[in-house]
mmCIF file with all atom_site columns, C-alpha atoms in Angstrom:
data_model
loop_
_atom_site.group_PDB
_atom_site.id
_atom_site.type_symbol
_atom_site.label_atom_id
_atom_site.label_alt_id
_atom_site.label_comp_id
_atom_site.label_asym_id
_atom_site.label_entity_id
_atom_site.label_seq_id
_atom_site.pdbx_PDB_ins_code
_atom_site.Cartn_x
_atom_site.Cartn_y
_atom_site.Cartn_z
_atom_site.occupancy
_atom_site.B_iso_or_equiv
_atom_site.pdbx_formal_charge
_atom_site.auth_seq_id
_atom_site.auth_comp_id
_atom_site.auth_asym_id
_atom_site.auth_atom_id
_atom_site.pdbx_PDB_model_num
ATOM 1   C CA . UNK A 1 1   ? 127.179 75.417 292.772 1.00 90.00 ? 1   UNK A CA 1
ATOM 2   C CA . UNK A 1 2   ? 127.652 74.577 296.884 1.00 95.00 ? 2   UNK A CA 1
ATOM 3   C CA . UNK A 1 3   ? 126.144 77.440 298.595 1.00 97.00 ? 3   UNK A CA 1
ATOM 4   C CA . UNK A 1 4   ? 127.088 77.518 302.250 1.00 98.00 ? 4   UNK A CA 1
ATOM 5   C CA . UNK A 1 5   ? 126.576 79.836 305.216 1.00 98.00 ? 5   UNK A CA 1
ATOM 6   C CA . UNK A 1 6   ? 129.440 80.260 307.947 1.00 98.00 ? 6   UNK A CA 1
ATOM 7   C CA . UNK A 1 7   ? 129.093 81.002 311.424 1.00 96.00 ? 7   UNK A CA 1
ATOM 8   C CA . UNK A 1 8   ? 130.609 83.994 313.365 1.00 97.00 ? 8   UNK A CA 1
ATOM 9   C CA . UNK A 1 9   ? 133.357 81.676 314.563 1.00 96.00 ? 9   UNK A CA 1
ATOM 10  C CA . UNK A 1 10  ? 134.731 80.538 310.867 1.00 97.00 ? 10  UNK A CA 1
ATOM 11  C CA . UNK A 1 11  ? 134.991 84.286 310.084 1.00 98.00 ? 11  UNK A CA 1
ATOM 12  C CA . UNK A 1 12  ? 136.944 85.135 313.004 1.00 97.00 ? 12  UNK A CA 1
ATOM 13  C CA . UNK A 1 13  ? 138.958 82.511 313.127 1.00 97.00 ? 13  UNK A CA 1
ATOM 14  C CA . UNK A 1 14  ? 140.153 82.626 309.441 1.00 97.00 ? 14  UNK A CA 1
ATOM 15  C CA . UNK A 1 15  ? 140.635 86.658 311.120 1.00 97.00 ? 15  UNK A CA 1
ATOM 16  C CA . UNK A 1 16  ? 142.793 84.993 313.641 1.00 96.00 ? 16  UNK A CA 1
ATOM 17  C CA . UNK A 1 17  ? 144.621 81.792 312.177 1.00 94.00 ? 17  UNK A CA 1
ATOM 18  C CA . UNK A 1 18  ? 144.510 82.152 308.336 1.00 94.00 ? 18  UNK A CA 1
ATOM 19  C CA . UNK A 1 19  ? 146.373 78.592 308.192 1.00 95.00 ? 19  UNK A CA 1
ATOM 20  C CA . UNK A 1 20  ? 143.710 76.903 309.830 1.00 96.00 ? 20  UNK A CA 1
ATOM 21  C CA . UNK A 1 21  ? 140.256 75.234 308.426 1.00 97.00 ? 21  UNK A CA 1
ATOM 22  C CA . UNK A 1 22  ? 138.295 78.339 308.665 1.00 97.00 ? 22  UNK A CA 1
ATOM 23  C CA . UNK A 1 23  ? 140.816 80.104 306.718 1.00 96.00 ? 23  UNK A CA 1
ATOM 24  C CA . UNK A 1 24  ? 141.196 77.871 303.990 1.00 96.00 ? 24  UNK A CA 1
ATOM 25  C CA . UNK A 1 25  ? 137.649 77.943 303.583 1.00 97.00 ? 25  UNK A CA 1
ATOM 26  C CA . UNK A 1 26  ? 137.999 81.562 303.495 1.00 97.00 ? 26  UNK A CA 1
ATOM 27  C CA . UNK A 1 27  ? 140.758 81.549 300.938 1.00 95.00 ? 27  UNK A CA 1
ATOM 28  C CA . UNK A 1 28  ? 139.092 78.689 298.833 1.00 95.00 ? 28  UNK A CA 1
ATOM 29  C CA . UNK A 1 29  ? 136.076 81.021 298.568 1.00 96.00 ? 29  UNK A CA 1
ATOM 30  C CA . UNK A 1 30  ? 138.012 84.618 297.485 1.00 93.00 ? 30  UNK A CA 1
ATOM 31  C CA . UNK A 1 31  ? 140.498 82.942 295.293 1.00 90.00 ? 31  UNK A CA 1
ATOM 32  C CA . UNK A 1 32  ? 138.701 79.858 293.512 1.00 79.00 ? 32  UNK A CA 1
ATOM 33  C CA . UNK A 1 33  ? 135.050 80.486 293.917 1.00 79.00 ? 33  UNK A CA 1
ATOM 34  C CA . UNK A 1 34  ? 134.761 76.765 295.205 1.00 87.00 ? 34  UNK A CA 1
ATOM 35  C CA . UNK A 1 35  ? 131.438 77.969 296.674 1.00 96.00 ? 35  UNK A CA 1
ATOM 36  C CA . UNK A 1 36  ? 128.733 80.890 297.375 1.00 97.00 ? 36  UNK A CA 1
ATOM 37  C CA . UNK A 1 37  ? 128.512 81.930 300.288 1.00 98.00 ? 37  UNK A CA 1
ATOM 38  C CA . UNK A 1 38  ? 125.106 83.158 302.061 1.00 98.00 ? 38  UNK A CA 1
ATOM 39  C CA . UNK A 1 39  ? 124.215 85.306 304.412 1.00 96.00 ? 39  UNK A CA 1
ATOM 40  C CA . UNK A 1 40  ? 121.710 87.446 305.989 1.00 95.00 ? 40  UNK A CA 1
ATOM 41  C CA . UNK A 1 41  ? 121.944 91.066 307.694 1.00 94.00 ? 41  UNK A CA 1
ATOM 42  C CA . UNK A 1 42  ? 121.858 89.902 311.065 1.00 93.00 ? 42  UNK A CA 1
ATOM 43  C CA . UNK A 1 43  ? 124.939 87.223 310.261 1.00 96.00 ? 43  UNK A CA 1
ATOM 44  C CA . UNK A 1 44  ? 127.030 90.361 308.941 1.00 97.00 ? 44  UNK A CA 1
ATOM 45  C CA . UNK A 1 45  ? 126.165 92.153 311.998 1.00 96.00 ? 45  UNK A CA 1
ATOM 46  C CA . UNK A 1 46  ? 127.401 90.030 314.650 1.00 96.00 ? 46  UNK A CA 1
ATOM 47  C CA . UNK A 1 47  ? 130.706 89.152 312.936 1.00 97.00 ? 47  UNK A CA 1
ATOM 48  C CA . UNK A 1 48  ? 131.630 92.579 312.626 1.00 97.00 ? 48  UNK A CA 1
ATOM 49  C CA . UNK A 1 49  ? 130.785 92.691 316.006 1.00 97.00 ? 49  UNK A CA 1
ATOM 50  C CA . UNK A 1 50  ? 132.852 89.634 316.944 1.00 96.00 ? 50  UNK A CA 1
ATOM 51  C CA . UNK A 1 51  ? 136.038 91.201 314.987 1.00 97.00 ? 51  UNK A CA 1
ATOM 52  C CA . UNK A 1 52  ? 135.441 94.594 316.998 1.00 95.00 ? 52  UNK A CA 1
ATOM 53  C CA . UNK A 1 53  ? 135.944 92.505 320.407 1.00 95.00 ? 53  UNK A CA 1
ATOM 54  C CA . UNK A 1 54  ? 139.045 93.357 322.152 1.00 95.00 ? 54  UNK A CA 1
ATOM 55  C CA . UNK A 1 55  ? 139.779 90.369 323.368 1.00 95.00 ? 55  UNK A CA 1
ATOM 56  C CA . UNK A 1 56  ? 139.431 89.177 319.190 1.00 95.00 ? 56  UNK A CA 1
ATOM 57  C CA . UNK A 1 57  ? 140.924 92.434 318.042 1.00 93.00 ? 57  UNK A CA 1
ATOM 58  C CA . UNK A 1 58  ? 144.597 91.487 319.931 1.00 94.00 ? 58  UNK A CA 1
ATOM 59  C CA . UNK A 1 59  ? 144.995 88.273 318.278 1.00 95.00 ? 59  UNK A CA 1
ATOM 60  C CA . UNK A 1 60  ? 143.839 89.203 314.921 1.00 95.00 ? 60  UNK A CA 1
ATOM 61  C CA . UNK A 1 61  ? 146.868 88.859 312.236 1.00 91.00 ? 61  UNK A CA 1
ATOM 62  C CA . UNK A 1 62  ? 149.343 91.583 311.795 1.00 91.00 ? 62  UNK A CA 1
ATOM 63  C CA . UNK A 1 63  ? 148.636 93.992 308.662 1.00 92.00 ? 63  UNK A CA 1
ATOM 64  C CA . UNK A 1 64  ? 145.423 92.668 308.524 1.00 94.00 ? 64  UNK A CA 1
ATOM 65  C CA . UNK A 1 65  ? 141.797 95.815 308.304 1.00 95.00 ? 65  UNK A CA 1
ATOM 66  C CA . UNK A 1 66  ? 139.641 93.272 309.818 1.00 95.00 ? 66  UNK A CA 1
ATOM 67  C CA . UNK A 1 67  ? 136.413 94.995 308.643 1.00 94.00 ? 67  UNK A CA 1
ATOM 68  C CA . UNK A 1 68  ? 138.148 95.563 304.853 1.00 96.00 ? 68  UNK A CA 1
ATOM 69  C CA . UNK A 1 69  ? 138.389 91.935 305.269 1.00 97.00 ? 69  UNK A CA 1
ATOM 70  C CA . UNK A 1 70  ? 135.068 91.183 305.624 1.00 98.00 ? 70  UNK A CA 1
ATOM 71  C CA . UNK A 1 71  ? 133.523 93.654 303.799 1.00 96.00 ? 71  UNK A CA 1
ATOM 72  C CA . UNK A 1 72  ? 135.549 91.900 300.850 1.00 95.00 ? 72  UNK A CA 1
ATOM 73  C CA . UNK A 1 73  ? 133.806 88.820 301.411 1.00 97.00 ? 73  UNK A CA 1
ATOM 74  C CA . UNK A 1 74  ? 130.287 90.271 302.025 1.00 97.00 ? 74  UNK A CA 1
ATOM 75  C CA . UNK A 1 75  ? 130.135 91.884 298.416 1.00 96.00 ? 75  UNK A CA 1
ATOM 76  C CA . UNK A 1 76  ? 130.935 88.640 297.399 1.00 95.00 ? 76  UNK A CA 1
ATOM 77  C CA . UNK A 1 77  ? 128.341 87.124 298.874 1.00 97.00 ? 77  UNK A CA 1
ATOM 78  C CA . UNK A 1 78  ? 124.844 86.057 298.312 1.00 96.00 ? 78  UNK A CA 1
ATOM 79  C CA . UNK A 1 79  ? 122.552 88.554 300.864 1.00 96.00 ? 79  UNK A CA 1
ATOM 80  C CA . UNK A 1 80  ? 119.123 87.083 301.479 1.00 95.00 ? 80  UNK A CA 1
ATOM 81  C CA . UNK A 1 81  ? 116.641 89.320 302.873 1.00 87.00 ? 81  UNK A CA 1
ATOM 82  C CA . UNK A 1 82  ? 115.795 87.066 306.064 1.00 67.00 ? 82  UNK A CA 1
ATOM 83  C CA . UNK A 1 83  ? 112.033 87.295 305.308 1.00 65.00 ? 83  UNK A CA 1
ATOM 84  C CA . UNK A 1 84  ? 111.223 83.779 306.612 1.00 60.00 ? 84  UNK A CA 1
ATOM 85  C CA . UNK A 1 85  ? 111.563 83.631 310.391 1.00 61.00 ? 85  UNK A CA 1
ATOM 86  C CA . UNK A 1 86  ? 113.112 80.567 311.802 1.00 61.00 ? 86  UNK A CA 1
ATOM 87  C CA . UNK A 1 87  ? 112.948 79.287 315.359 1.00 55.00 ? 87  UNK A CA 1
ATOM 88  C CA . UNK A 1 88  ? 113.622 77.049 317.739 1.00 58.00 ? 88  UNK A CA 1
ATOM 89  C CA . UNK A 1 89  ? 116.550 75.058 315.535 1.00 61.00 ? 89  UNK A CA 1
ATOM 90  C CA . UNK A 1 90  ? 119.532 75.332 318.201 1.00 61.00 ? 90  UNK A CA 1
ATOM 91  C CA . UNK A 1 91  ? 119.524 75.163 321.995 1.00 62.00 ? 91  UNK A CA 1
ATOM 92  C CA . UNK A 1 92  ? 121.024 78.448 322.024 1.00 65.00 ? 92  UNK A CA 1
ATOM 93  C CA . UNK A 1 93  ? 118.184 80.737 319.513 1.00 66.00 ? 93  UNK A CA 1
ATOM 94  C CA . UNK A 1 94  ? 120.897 83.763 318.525 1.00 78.00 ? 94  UNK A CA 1
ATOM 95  C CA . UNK A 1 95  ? 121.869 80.875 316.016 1.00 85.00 ? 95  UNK A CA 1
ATOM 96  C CA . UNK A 1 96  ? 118.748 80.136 314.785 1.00 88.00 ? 96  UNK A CA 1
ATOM 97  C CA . UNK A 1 97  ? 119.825 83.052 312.150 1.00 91.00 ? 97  UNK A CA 1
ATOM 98  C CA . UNK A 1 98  ? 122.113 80.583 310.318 1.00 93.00 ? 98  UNK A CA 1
ATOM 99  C CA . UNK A 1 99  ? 119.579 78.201 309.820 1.00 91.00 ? 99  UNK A CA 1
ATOM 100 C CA . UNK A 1 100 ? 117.053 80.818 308.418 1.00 91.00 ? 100 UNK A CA 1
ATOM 101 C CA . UNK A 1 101 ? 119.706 82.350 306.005 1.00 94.00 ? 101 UNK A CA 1
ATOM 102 C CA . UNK A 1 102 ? 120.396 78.476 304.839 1.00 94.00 ? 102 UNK A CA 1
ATOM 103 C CA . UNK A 1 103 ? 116.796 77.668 304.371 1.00 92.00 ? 103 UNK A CA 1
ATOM 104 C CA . UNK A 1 104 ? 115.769 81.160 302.424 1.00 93.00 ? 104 UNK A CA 1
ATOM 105 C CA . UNK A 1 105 ? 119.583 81.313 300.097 1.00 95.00 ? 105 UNK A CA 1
ATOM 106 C CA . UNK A 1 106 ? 119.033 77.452 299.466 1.00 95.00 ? 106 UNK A CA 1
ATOM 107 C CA . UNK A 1 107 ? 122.290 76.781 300.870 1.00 97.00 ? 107 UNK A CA 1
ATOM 108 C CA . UNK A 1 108 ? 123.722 73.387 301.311 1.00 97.00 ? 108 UNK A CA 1
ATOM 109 C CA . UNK A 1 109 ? 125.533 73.796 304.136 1.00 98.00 ? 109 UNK A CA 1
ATOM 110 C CA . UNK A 1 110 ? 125.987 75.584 307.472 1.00 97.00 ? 110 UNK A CA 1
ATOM 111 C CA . UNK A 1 111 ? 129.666 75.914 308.596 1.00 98.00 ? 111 UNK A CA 1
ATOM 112 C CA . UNK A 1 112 ? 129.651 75.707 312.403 1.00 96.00 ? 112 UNK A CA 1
ATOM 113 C CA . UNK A 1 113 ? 132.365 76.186 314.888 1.00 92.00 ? 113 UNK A CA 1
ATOM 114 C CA . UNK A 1 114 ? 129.592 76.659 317.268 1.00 88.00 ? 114 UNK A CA 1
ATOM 115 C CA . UNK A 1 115 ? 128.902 73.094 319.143 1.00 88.00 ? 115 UNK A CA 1
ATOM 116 C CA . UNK A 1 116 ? 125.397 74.234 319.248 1.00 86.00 ? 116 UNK A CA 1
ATOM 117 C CA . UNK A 1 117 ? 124.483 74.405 315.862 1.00 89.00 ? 117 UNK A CA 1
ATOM 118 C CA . UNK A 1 118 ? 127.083 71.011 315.412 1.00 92.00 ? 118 UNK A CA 1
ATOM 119 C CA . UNK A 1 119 ? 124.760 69.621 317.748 1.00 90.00 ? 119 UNK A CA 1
ATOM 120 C CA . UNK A 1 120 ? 122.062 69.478 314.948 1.00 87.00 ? 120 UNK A CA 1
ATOM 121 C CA . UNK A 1 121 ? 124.054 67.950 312.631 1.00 91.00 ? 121 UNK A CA 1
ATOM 122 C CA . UNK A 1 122 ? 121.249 68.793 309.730 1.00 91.00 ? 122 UNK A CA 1
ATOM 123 C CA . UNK A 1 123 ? 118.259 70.865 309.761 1.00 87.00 ? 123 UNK A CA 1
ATOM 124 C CA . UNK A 1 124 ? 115.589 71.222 306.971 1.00 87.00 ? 124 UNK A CA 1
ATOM 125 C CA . UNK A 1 125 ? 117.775 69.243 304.801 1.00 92.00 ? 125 UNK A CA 1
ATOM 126 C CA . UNK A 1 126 ? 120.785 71.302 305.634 1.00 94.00 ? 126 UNK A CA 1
ATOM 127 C CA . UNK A 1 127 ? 124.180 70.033 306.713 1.00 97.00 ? 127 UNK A CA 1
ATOM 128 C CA . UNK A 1 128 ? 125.663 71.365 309.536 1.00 96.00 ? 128 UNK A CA 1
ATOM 129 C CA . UNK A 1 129 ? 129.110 70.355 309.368 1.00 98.00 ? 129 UNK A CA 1
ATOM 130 C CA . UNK A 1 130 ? 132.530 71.253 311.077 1.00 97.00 ? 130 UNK A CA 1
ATOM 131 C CA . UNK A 1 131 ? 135.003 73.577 308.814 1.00 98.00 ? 131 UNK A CA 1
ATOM 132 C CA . UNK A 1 132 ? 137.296 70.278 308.270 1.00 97.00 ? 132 UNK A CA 1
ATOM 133 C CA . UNK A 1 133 ? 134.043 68.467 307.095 1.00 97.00 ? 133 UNK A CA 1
ATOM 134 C CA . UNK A 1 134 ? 133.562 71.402 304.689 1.00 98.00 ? 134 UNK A CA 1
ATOM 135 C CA . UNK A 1 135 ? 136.757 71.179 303.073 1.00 96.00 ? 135 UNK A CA 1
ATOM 136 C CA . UNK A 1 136 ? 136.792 67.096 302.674 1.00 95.00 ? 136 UNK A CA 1
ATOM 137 C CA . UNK A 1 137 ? 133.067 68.264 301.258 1.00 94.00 ? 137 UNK A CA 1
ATOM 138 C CA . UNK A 1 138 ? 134.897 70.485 298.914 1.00 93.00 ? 138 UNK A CA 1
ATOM 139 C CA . UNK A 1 139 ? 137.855 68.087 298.096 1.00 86.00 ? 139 UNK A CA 1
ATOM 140 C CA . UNK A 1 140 ? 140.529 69.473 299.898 1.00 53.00 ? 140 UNK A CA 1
#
């Protein structure tokens, strides 16, 4: 099975634009099971953070409980404990936390709307890869 972790953005973007990449990654995930996703504490953290933004909040779509959403997809998810600390991957270190969840869930992939972490390209043996990547990954 592809495990995967997604970054902030893909979350709140499929929040935003369900129609887009990050959204059909999203709905390939809670529909088909196409792929596990991972993540860690800290990544669950800062995207409910991210969907509490105001300026994220106003453009979220209509009839849509943001944190329902998510908590959806976290119980569906694979939680690692983030035991293994991880640094120095990114330019920018608040996304080292990706990484760390990839190497310690034995994910595949990191999703990355973040050009940061796209920056990288791979890491460790991970992919990092843009959410259209993902999907062609998938077969979309």
């Amino acid at each position: 099975m592809i495990r995967a972790v997604l970054d902030a953005n893909i979350y709140v973007s499929a929040a935003v634009r369900p129609e887009g990449p990050p959204g059909e990654i999203i709905d390939r995930f809670l529909r088909g099971g196409a792929f596990e996703i991972v993540m860690s504490q800290a990544i669950v953290e800062e995207v409910l953070r991210a969907l509490s933004y105001p300026k994220v909040r106003k453009y979220i779509r209509p009839g849509l409980d943001s944190e329902l959403w998510f908590e959806d997809i976290v119980v569906l998810s694979h939680l690692v404990a983030y035991k293994r600390e991880f640094a120095g991957a990114s330019k920018d270190p608040d996304d080292d936390k990706y990484v760390a969840a990839a190497i310690e869930g034995r994910a595949g992939f990191v999703v990355a709307g973040d050009s940061d972490l796209l920056d990288l390209k791979e890491c460790e043996g991970i992919r990092i890869v843009s959410p259209r990547v993902f999907l062609d990954f998938l077969g979309a």
